[in-house]
mmCIF file of C-alpha atoms and ligand atoms in Angstrom:
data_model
loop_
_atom_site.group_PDB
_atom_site.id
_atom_site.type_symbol
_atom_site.label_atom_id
_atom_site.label_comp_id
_atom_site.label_asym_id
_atom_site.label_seq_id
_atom_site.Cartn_x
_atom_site.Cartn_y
_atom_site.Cartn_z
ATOM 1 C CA UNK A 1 0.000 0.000 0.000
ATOM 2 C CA UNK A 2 1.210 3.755 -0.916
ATOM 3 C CA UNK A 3 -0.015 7.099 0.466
ATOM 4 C CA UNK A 4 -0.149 9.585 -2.836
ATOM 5 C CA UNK A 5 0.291 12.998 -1.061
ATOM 6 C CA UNK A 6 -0.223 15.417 -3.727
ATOM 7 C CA UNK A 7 -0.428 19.271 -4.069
ATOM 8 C CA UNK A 8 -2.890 20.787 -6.845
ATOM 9 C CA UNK A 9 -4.230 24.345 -7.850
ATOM 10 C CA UNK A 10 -7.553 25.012 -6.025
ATOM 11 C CA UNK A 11 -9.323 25.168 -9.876
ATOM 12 C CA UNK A 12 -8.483 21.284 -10.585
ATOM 13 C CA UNK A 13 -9.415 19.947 -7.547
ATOM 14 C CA UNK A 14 -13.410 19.341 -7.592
ATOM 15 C CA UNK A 15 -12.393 17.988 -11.414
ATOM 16 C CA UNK A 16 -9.990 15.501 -10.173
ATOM 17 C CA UNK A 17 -11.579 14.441 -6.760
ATOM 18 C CA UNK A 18 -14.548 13.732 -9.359
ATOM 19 C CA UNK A 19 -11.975 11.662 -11.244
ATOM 20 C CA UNK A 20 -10.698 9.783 -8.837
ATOM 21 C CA UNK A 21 -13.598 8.957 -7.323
ATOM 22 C CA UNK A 22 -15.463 7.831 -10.850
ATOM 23 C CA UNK A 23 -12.137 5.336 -10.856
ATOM 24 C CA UNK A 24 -12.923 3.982 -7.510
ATOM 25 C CA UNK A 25 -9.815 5.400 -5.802
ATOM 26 C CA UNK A 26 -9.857 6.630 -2.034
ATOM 27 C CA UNK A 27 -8.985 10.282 -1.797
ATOM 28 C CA UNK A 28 -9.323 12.708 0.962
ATOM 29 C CA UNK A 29 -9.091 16.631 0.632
ATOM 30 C CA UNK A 30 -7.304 18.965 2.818
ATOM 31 C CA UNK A 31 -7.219 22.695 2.330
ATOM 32 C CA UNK A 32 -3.768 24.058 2.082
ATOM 33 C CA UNK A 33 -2.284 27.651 1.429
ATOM 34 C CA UNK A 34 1.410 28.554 0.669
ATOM 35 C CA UNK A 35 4.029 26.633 -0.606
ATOM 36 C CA UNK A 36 5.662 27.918 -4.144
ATOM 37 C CA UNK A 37 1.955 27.423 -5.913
ATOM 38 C CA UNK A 38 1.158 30.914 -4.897
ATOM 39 C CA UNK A 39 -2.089 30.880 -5.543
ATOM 40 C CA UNK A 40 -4.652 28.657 -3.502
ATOM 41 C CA UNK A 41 -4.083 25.456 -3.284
ATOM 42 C CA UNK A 42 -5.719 21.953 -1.744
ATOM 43 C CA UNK A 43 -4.107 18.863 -0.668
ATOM 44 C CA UNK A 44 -5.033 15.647 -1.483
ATOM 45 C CA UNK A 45 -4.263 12.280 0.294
ATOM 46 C CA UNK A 46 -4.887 9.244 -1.720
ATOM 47 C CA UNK A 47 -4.176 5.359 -0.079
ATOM 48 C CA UNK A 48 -3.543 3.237 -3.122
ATOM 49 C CA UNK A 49 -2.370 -0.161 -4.238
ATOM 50 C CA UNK A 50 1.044 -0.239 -5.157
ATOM 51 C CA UNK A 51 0.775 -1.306 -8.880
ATOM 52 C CA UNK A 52 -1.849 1.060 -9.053
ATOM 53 C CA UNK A 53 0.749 4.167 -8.532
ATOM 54 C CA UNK A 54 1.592 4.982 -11.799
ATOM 55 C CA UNK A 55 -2.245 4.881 -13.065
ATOM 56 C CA UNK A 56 -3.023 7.337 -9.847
ATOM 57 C CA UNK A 57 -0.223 9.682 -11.585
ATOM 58 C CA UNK A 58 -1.488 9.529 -14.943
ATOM 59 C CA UNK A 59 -4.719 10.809 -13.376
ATOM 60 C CA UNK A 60 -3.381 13.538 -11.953
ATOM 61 C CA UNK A 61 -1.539 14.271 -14.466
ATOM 62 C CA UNK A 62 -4.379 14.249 -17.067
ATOM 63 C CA UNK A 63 -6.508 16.938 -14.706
ATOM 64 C CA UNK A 64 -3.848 19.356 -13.608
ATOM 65 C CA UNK A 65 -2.031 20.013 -16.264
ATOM 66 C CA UNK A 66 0.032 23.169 -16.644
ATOM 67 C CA UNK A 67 -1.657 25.297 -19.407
ATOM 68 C CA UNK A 68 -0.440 28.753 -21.134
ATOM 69 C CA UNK A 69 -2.250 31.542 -20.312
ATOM 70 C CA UNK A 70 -1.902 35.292 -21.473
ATOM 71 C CA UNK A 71 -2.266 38.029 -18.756
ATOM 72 C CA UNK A 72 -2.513 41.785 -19.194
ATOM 73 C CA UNK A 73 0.416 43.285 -16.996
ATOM 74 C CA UNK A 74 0.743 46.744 -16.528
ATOM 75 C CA UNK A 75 4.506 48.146 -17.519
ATOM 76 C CA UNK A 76 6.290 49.312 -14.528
ATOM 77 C CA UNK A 77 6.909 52.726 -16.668
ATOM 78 C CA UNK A 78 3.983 55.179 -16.123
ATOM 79 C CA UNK A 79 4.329 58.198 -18.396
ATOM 80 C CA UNK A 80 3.608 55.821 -22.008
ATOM 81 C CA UNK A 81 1.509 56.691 -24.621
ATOM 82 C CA UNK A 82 -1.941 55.262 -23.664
ATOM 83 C CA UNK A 83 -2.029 52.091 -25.811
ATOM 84 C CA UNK A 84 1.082 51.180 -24.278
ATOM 85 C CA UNK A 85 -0.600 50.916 -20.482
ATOM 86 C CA UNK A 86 -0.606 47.335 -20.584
ATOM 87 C CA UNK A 87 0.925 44.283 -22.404
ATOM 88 C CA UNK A 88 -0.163 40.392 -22.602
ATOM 89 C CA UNK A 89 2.559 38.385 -20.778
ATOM 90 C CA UNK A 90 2.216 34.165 -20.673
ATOM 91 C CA UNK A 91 1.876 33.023 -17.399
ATOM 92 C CA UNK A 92 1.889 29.014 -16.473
ATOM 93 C CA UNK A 93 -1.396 27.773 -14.498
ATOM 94 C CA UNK A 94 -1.909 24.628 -12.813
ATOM 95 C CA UNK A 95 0.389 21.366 -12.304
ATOM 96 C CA UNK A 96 0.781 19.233 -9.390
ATOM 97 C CA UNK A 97 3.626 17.963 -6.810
ATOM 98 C CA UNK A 98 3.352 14.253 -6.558
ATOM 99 C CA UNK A 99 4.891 12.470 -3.408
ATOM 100 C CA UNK A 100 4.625 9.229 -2.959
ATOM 101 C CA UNK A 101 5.061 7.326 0.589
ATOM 102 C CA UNK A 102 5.395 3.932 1.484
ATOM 103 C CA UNK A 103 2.666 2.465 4.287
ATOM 104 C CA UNK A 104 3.314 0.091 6.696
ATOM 105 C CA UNK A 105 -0.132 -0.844 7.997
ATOM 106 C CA UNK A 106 -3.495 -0.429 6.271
ATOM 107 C CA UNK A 107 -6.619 -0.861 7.950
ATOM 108 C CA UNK A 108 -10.537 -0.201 7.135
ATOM 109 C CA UNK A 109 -12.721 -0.371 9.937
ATOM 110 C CA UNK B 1 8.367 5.883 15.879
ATOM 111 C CA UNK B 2 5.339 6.038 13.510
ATOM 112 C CA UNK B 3 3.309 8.491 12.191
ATOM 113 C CA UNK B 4 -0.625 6.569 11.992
ATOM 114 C CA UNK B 5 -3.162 8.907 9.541
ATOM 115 C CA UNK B 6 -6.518 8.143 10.318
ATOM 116 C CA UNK B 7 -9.835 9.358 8.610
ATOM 117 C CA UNK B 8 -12.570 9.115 10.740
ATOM 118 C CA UNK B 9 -16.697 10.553 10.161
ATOM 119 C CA UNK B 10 -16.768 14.592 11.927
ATOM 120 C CA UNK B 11 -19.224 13.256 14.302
ATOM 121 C CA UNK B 12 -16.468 10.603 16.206
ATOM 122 C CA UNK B 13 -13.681 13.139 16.215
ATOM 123 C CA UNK B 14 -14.234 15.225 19.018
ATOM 124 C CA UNK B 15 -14.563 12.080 21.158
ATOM 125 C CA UNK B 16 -11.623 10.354 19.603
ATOM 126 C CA UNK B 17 -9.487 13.729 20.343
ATOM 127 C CA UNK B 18 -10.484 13.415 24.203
ATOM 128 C CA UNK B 19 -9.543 9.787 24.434
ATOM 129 C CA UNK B 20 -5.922 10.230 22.540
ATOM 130 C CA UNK B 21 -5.634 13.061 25.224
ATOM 131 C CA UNK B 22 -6.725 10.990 28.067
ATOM 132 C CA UNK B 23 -4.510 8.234 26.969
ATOM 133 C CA UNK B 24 -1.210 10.615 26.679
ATOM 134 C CA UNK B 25 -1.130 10.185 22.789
ATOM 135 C CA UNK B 26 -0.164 13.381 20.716
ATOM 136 C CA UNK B 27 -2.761 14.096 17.878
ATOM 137 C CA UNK B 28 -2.910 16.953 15.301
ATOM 138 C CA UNK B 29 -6.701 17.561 13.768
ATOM 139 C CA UNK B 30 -6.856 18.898 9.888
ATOM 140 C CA UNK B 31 -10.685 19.584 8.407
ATOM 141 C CA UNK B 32 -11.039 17.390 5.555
ATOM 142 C CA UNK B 33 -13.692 16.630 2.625
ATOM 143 C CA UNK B 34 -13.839 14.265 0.432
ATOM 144 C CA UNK B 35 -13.493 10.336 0.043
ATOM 145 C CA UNK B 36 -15.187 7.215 0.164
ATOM 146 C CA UNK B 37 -16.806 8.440 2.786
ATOM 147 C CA UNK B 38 -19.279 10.689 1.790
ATOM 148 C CA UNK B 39 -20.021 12.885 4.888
ATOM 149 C CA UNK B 40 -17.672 15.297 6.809
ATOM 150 C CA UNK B 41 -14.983 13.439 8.032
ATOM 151 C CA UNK B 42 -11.391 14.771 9.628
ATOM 152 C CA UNK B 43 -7.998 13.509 9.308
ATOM 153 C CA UNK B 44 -5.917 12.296 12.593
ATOM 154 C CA UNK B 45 -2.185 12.551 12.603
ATOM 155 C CA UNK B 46 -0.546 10.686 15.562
ATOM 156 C CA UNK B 47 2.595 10.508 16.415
ATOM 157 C CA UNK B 48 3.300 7.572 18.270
ATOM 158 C CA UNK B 49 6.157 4.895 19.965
ATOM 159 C CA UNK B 50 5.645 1.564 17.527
ATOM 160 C CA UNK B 51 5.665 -0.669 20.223
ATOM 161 C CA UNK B 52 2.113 1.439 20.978
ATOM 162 C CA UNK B 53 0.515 1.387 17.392
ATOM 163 C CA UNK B 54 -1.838 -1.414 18.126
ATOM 164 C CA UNK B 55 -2.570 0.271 20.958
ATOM 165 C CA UNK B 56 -3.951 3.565 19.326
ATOM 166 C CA UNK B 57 -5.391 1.381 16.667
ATOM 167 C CA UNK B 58 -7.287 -0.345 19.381
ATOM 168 C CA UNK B 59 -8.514 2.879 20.706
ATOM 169 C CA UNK B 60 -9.740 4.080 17.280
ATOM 170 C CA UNK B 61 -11.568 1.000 16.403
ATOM 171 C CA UNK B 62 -13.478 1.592 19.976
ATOM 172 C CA UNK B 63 -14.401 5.288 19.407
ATOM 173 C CA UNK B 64 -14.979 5.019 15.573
ATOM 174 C CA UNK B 65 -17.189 1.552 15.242
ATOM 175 C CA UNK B 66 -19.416 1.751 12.564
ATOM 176 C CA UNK B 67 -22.895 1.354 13.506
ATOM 177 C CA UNK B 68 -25.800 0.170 11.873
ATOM 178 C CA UNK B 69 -28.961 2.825 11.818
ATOM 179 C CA UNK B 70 -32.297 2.834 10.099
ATOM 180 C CA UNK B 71 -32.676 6.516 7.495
ATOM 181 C CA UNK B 72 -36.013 7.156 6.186
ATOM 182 C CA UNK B 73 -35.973 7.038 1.952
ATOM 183 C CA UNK B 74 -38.030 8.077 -0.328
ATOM 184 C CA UNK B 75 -38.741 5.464 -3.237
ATOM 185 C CA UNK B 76 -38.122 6.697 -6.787
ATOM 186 C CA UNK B 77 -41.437 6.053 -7.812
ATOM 187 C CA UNK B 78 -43.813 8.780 -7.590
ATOM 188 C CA UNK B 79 -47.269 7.908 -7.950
ATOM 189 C CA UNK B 80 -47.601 5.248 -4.231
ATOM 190 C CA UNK B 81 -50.266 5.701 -2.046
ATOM 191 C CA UNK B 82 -49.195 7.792 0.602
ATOM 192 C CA UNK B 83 -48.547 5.247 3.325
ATOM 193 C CA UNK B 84 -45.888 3.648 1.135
ATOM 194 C CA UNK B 85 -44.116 7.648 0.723
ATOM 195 C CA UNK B 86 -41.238 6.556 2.530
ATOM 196 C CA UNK B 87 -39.651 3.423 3.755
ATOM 197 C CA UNK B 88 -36.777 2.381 6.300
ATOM 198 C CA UNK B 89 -33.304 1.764 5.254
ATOM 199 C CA UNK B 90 -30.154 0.187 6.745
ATOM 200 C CA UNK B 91 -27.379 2.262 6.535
ATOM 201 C CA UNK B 92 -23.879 2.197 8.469
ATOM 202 C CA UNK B 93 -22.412 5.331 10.066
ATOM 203 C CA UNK B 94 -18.435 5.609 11.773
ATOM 204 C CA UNK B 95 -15.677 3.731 11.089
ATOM 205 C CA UNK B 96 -12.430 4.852 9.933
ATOM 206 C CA UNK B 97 -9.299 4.071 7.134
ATOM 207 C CA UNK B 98 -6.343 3.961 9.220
ATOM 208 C CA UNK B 99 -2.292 4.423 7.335
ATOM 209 C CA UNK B 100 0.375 3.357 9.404
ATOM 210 C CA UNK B 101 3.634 5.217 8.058
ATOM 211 C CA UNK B 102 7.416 4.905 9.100
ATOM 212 C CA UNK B 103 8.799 7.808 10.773
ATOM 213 C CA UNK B 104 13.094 8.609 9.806
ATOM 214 C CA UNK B 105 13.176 11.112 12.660
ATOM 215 C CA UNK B 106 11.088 12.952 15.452
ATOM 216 C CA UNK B 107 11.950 15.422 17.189
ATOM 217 C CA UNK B 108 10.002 18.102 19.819
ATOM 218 C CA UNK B 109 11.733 21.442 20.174
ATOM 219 C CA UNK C 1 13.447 13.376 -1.136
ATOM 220 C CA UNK C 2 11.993 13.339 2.400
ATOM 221 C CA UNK C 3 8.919 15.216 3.430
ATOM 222 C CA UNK C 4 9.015 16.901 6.424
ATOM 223 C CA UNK C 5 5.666 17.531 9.014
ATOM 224 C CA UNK C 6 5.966 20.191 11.336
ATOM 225 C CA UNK C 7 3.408 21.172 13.871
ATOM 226 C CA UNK C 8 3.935 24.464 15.176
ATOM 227 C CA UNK C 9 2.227 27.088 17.104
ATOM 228 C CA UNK C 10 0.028 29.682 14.716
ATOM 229 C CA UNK C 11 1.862 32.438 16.048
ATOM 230 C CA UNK C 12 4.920 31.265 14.949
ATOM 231 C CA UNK C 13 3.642 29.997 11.183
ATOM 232 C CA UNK C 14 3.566 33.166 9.123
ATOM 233 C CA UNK C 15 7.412 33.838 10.075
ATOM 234 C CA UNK C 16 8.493 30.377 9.075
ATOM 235 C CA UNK C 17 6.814 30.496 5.842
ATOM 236 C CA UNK C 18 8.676 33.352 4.853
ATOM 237 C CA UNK C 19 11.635 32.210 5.928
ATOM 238 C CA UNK C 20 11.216 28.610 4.275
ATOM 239 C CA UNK C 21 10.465 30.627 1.011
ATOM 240 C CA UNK C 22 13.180 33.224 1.030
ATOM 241 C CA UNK C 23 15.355 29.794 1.168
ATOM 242 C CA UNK C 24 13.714 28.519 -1.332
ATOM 243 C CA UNK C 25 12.444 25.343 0.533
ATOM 244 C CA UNK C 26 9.159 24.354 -0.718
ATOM 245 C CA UNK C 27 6.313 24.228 2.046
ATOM 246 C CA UNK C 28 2.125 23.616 2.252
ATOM 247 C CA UNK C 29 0.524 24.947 5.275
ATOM 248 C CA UNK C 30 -2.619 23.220 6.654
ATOM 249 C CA UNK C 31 -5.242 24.344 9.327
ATOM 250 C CA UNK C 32 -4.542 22.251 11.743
ATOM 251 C CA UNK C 33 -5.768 22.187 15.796
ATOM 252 C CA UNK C 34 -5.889 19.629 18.945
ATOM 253 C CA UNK C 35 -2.568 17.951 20.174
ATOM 254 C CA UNK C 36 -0.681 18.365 22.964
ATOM 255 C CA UNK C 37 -0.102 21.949 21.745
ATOM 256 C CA UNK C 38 -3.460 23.443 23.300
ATOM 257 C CA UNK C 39 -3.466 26.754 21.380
ATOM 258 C CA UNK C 40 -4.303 26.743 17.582
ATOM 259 C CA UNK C 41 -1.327 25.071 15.458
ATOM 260 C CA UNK C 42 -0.500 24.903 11.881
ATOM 261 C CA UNK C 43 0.681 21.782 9.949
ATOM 262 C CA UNK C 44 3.542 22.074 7.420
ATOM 263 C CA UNK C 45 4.277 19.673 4.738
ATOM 264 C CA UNK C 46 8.277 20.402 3.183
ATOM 265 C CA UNK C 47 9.134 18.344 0.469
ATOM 266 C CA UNK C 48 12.932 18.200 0.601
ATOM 267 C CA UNK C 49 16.263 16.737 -1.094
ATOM 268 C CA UNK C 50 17.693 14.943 1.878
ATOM 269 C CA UNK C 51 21.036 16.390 2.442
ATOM 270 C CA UNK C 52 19.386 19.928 3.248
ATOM 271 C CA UNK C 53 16.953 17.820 6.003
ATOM 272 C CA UNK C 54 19.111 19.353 8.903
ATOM 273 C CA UNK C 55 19.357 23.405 7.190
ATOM 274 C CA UNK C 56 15.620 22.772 7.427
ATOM 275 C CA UNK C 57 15.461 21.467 10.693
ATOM 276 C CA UNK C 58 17.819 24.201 11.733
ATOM 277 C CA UNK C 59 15.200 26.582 10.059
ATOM 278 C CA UNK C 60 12.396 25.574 12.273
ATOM 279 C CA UNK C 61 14.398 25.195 15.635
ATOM 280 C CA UNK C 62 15.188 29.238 14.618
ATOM 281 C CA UNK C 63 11.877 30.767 13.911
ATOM 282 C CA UNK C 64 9.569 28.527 16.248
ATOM 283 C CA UNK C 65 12.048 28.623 19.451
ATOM 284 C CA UNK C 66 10.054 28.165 22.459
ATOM 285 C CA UNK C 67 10.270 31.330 24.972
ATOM 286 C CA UNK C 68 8.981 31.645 28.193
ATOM 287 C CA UNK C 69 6.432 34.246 29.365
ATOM 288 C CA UNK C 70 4.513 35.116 32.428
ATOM 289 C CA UNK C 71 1.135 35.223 32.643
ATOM 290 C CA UNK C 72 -1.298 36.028 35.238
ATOM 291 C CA UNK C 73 -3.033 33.400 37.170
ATOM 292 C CA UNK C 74 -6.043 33.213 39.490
ATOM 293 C CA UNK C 75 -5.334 30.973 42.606
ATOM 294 C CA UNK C 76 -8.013 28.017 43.150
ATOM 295 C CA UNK C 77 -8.602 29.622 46.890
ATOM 296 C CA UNK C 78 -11.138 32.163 46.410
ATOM 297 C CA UNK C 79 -11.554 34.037 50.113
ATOM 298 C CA UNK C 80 -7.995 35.559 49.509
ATOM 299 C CA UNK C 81 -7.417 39.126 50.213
ATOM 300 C CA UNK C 82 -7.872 41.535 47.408
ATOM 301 C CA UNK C 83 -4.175 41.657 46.312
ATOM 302 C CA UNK C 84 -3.688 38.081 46.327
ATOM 303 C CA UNK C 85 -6.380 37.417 43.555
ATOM 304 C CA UNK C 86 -3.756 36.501 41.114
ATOM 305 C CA UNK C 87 -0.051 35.778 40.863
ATOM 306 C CA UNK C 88 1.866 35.341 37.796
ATOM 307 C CA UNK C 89 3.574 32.219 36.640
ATOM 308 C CA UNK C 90 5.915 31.099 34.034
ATOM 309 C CA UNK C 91 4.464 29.417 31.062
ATOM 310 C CA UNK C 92 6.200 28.251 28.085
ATOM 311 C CA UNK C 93 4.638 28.778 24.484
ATOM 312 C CA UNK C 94 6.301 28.340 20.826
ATOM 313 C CA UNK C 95 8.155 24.958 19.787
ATOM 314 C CA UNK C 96 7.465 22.639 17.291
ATOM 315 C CA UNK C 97 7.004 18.442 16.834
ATOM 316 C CA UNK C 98 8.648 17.263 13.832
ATOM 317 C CA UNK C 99 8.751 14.219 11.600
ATOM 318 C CA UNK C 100 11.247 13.265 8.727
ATOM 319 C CA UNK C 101 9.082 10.893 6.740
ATOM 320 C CA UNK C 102 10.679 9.206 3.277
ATOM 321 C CA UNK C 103 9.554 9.830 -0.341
ATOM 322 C CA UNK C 104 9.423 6.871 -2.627
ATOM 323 C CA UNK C 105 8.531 8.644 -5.325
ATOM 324 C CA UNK C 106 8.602 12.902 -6.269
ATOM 325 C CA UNK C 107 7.256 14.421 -8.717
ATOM 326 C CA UNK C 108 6.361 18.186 -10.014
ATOM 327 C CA UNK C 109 4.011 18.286 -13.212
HETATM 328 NI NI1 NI D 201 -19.282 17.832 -7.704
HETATM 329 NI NI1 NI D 202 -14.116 18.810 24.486
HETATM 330 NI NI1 NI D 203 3.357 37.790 4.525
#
């Protein structure tokens, strides 16, 4: 048995608890803040066969995915010609850290 | 030492809590959603000597027993006689999904 | 990779997150309460390459460094002359209980 500890953007987590879940896999959600995802975040713990790992991954992997997104940022520089006020910049959304512990014991009562 | 995880149903937790205290054991409390089980539930982390893990996991299996209770339902179809509106159901309540997990190092500073 | 769990007092939490991040050490904070600490306490999960284990250690033995204050206390004999109605005592608050806990597996997608 493994303990899938992994860290996901608040946006993908109803998707992939809805995931998991539709693949009969055991996950409970934590709400988290911090950590380098600056943004909100939510932590999921997930008990899981151990040849089942990899196919837990792929899930996650599948519904947090890091996508491409442009933003309108406004140029530190204040006295531009009006048009100029703000520029899109491509900013990276989503992903996951994965870790994956070994259990000892695992009971159901 | 080991670090057990255990997630329990909201409405066991307060009395677990008191009964970890009573007994001397050190647990931490996180809100959590989520899981196989559908209701509230709340995660348990316990720090704890191994020679007293079946010890804890004995105390959890006391406080936490699932129970059977009867829930009113109401049958999908629509047009009964009144009488026959609703009609008792077994369901079970409690019980809990206990990890076990190896701890490198502790330490209280 | 190891993960490290902290459980530290609130007060203490804000200061150690920015201290973890200006080191660029990777850290999710949970709500966390209960345990021996009886105030509210935070949970941190560090995800982090073994051989920096002890900086972080060192980290959280620097920011959450228990102190000792006094604070007033009302004695349990209650026909005590006016003056006497409370005395202060020493009581220690801050600290932290920490596990090292190994990573099979790490990932960031
Ligand atoms: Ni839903
Ligand atoms: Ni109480
Ligand atoms: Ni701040």
């Amino acid at each position: 048995m493994k303990m899938i500890i992994t860290i996901i953007h608040d946006e993908d987590s109803h998707r992939l608890l809805h995931r998991l879940n539709s693949e009969g896999v055991m996950a409970t959600k934590l709400a988290s803040t911090g950590g380098l995802l600056k943004t909100g975040n939510t932590t999921f713990f997930i008990g899981i066969e151990e040849e089942k790992v990899d196919f837990v991954i792929g899930l996650i992997k599948e519904e947090c995915q890091t996508t491409k997104q442009m933003s309108l940022i406004n140029p530190p520089i204040s006295n531009m010609p009006e048009g100029f006020m703000s520029y899109p910049v491509e900013v990276t959304v989503g992903g996951a850290t994965i870790f994956v512990i070994d259990v000892d014991q695992y009971l159901k009562i």
